[in-house]
Amino acid sequence: MSELSPTAAPPRPRDLVAVVVALVLPTIVTWLYFFQADDMRPAAQLLVFNTVKTVQFCFPLFWVLAIQRGRVTLRPTTTRGIDVGITFGGVVAATMFALYLIFLRASQPVVDATEIIIDKVSGWGINEPWKYGLLGLFYALIHSFLEEYYWRWFVFGQLRRFIPLWPAAIISALGFMAHHVLVLGKFCGFDSPLTYFLSACVAIGGAFWAWLYDRSGSLMGPWLGHMLIDAAIFAIGFDLIRGYFAT
């Protein structure tokens, strides 16, 4: 297995413009497919999702290859950071399960979110457990990598060319958090403290993965940790809506 390694020209002011675009683009994308397409038919919702996500995830490659005139080369995968990434992801996933089972499962924000999750899942035409499982696999295996490539490799990586580690990690983590605020607000309510608590947890995770990427020079550790957490999210989601599949 190999990893992407960018080779680009020295940083220029226009690269900061690209970073700003990359910081806000996922929030716009989420607003489009998660809110504006909400009442469309399943096929139309998926078309909107696929279109805007393709634009988002192609932007970094477009910028590096077409604007910076850089190269994206393949290099052998290193094992650096894998143990830390898996440990972090495992601890967070276990903590999520514990909080969910002990405190959140019967809480009002989560109970209220269940119907909204069912509406979103059914709106995508996911009406059987195996379809939900495929969606979970896509997010855990593929989408998590695309997010690491986007947020850590590109956004954090570009910021790192201009500013020190922790300012770059924090700025990229806040951008990573922003579109999650929309998703969590949709499910839990924008007036719920749970929305902002979970969003803050997302930002902490994003900053940690940026640090790990900087330390290891590899996306493998952040990706594997991200994968475990996304898998836990979809497992919890299935527990919430299992009754929908039984009807």
Short mmCIF file of N, CA and C in Angstrom, two decimals, residues 91-155:
data_model
loop_
_atom_site.label_atom_id
_atom_site.label_comp_id
_atom_site.label_asym_id
_atom_site.label_seq_id
_atom_site.Cartn_x
_atom_site.Cartn_y
_atom_site.Cartn_z
N VAL A 91 -9.80 3.85 21.98
CA VAL A 91 -10.21 4.46 23.25
C VAL A 91 -11.43 5.36 23.05
N VAL A 92 -11.41 6.16 21.99
CA VAL A 92 -12.55 7.03 21.71
C VAL A 92 -13.80 6.21 21.41
N ALA A 93 -13.67 5.16 20.60
CA ALA A 93 -14.82 4.33 20.28
C ALA A 93 -15.40 3.68 21.53
N ALA A 94 -14.53 3.15 22.39
CA ALA A 94 -15.00 2.53 23.63
C ALA A 94 -15.69 3.56 24.53
N THR A 95 -15.14 4.76 24.59
CA THR A 95 -15.75 5.83 25.39
C THR A 95 -17.12 6.20 24.83
N MET A 96 -17.22 6.25 23.52
CA MET A 96 -18.51 6.56 22.89
C MET A 96 -19.56 5.53 23.25
N PHE A 97 -19.20 4.25 23.15
CA PHE A 97 -20.15 3.19 23.51
C PHE A 97 -20.57 3.31 24.97
N ALA A 98 -19.61 3.58 25.84
CA ALA A 98 -19.93 3.69 27.27
C ALA A 98 -20.86 4.87 27.54
N LEU A 99 -20.55 6.03 26.98
CA LEU A 99 -21.40 7.20 27.17
C LEU A 99 -22.80 6.96 26.60
N TYR A 100 -22.84 6.33 25.45
CA TYR A 100 -24.13 6.05 24.82
C TYR A 100 -24.98 5.11 25.67
N LEU A 101 -24.40 4.01 26.10
CA LEU A 101 -25.16 3.00 26.84
C LEU A 101 -25.54 3.48 28.24
N ILE A 102 -24.67 4.25 28.88
CA ILE A 102 -24.92 4.65 30.27
C ILE A 102 -25.75 5.93 30.36
N PHE A 103 -25.45 6.91 29.49
CA PHE A 103 -26.07 8.22 29.66
C PHE A 103 -26.98 8.66 28.52
N LEU A 104 -26.60 8.37 27.29
CA LEU A 104 -27.24 9.04 26.15
C LEU A 104 -28.37 8.27 25.51
N ARG A 105 -28.37 6.96 25.64
CA ARG A 105 -29.33 6.15 24.89
C ARG A 105 -30.77 6.58 25.14
N ALA A 106 -31.10 6.88 26.38
CA ALA A 106 -32.47 7.26 26.73
C ALA A 106 -32.63 8.76 26.92
N SER A 107 -31.60 9.54 26.60
CA SER A 107 -31.69 10.99 26.79
C SER A 107 -32.60 11.60 25.73
N GLN A 108 -33.22 12.72 26.06
CA GLN A 108 -34.19 13.32 25.16
C GLN A 108 -33.59 13.75 23.82
N PRO A 109 -32.40 14.37 23.79
CA PRO A 109 -31.84 14.74 22.49
C PRO A 109 -31.62 13.53 21.58
N VAL A 110 -31.18 12.41 22.14
CA VAL A 110 -30.93 11.22 21.33
C VAL A 110 -32.25 10.57 20.91
N VAL A 111 -33.23 10.55 21.81
CA VAL A 111 -34.55 10.02 21.45
C VAL A 111 -35.15 10.85 20.32
N ASP A 112 -35.05 12.17 20.43
CA ASP A 112 -35.58 13.04 19.38
C ASP A 112 -34.82 12.86 18.07
N ALA A 113 -33.52 12.60 18.18
CA ALA A 113 -32.70 12.44 16.98
C ALA A 113 -33.03 11.18 16.21
N THR A 114 -33.56 10.17 16.90
CA THR A 114 -33.80 8.88 16.26
C THR A 114 -34.73 9.00 15.06
N GLU A 115 -35.83 9.72 15.21
CA GLU A 115 -36.77 9.89 14.11
C GLU A 115 -36.14 10.67 12.96
N ILE A 116 -35.31 11.64 13.29
CA ILE A 116 -34.65 12.42 12.24
C ILE A 116 -33.65 11.55 11.49
N ILE A 117 -32.94 10.69 12.22
CA ILE A 117 -32.01 9.76 11.57
C ILE A 117 -32.76 8.81 10.65
N ILE A 118 -33.90 8.31 11.12
CA ILE A 118 -34.71 7.42 10.29
C ILE A 118 -35.17 8.14 9.02
N ASP A 119 -35.60 9.40 9.15
CA ASP A 119 -36.02 10.16 7.98
C ASP A 119 -34.87 10.33 6.99
N LYS A 120 -33.68 10.61 7.50
CA LYS A 120 -32.53 10.78 6.62
C LYS A 120 -32.15 9.47 5.94
N VAL A 121 -32.14 8.38 6.70
CA VAL A 121 -31.79 7.07 6.15
C VAL A 121 -32.80 6.65 5.09
N SER A 122 -34.09 6.80 5.40
CA SER A 122 -35.12 6.42 4.43
C SER A 122 -35.08 7.34 3.21
N GLY A 123 -34.71 8.61 3.42
CA GLY A 123 -34.60 9.54 2.30
C GLY A 123 -33.51 9.16 1.33
N TRP A 124 -32.55 8.39 1.78
CA TRP A 124 -31.50 7.89 0.90
C TRP A 124 -31.84 6.50 0.34
N GLY A 125 -33.04 6.03 0.62
CA GLY A 125 -33.45 4.73 0.10
C GLY A 125 -32.85 3.56 0.85
N ILE A 126 -32.39 3.79 2.06
CA ILE A 126 -31.79 2.71 2.86
C ILE A 126 -32.88 2.13 3.74
N ASN A 127 -33.45 1.01 3.29
CA ASN A 127 -34.60 0.42 3.98
C ASN A 127 -34.36 -1.00 4.45
N GLU A 128 -33.12 -1.45 4.37
CA GLU A 128 -32.77 -2.79 4.85
C GLU A 128 -31.43 -2.72 5.57
N PRO A 129 -31.21 -3.62 6.54
CA PRO A 129 -29.96 -3.58 7.31
C PRO A 129 -28.71 -3.67 6.45
N TRP A 130 -28.74 -4.50 5.40
CA TRP A 130 -27.54 -4.67 4.59
C TRP A 130 -27.18 -3.38 3.86
N LYS A 131 -28.19 -2.59 3.49
CA LYS A 131 -27.91 -1.30 2.85
C LYS A 131 -27.27 -0.34 3.85
N TYR A 132 -27.78 -0.37 5.06
CA TYR A 132 -27.18 0.47 6.12
C TYR A 132 -25.74 0.01 6.38
N GLY A 133 -25.53 -1.30 6.37
CA GLY A 133 -24.18 -1.82 6.57
C GLY A 133 -23.22 -1.37 5.49
N LEU A 134 -23.69 -1.35 4.24
CA LEU A 134 -22.85 -0.87 3.14
C LEU A 134 -22.52 0.61 3.30
N LEU A 135 -23.52 1.38 3.74
CA LEU A 135 -23.27 2.81 3.98
C LEU A 135 -22.22 2.98 5.08
N GLY A 136 -22.35 2.19 6.15
CA GLY A 136 -21.37 2.25 7.23
C GLY A 136 -19.98 1.87 6.76
N LEU A 137 -19.88 0.83 5.92
CA LEU A 137 -18.58 0.43 5.39
C LEU A 137 -17.98 1.53 4.53
N PHE A 138 -18.81 2.16 3.72
CA PHE A 138 -18.32 3.26 2.87
C PHE A 138 -17.75 4.38 3.73
N TYR A 139 -18.50 4.78 4.75
CA TYR A 139 -18.03 5.88 5.59
C TYR A 139 -16.79 5.49 6.39
N ALA A 140 -16.80 4.28 6.95
CA ALA A 140 -15.68 3.87 7.81
C ALA A 140 -14.40 3.63 7.00
N LEU A 141 -14.53 3.01 5.84
CA LEU A 141 -13.34 2.63 5.08
C LEU A 141 -12.89 3.70 4.10
N ILE A 142 -13.83 4.26 3.35
CA ILE A 142 -13.48 5.15 2.23
C ILE A 142 -13.61 6.62 2.61
N HIS A 143 -14.77 6.99 3.12
CA HIS A 143 -14.99 8.40 3.43
C HIS A 143 -14.02 8.89 4.51
N SER A 144 -13.69 8.03 5.47
CA SER A 144 -12.74 8.44 6.51
C SER A 144 -11.37 8.74 5.90
N PHE A 145 -10.95 7.94 4.92
CA PHE A 145 -9.67 8.21 4.27
C PHE A 145 -9.74 9.51 3.47
N LEU A 146 -10.85 9.71 2.75
CA LEU A 146 -10.99 10.94 1.97
C LEU A 146 -10.95 12.17 2.88
N GLU A 147 -11.55 12.06 4.06
CA GLU A 147 -11.50 13.18 4.99
C GLU A 147 -10.09 13.41 5.51
N GLU A 148 -9.35 12.34 5.77
CA GLU A 148 -7.96 12.51 6.22
C GLU A 148 -7.10 13.14 5.12
N TYR A 149 -7.29 12.67 3.91
CA TYR A 149 -6.58 13.27 2.77
C TYR A 149 -6.94 14.75 2.63
N TYR A 150 -8.21 15.07 2.81
CA TYR A 150 -8.67 16.45 2.65
C TYR A 150 -8.20 17.32 3.81
N TRP A 151 -8.45 16.92 5.02
CA TRP A 151 -8.20 17.79 6.17
C TRP A 151 -6.76 17.75 6.65
N ARG A 152 -6.16 16.60 6.72
CA ARG A 152 -4.80 16.51 7.24
C ARG A 152 -3.78 16.72 6.12
N TRP A 153 -3.91 16.00 5.02
CA TRP A 153 -2.92 16.11 3.94
C TRP A 153 -2.96 17.48 3.29
N PHE A 154 -4.18 17.96 2.98
CA PHE A 154 -4.26 19.22 2.23
C PHE A 154 -4.41 20.44 3.14
N VAL A 155 -5.50 20.53 3.89
CA VAL A 155 -5.76 21.74 4.66
C VAL A 155 -4.65 21.97 5.69
#
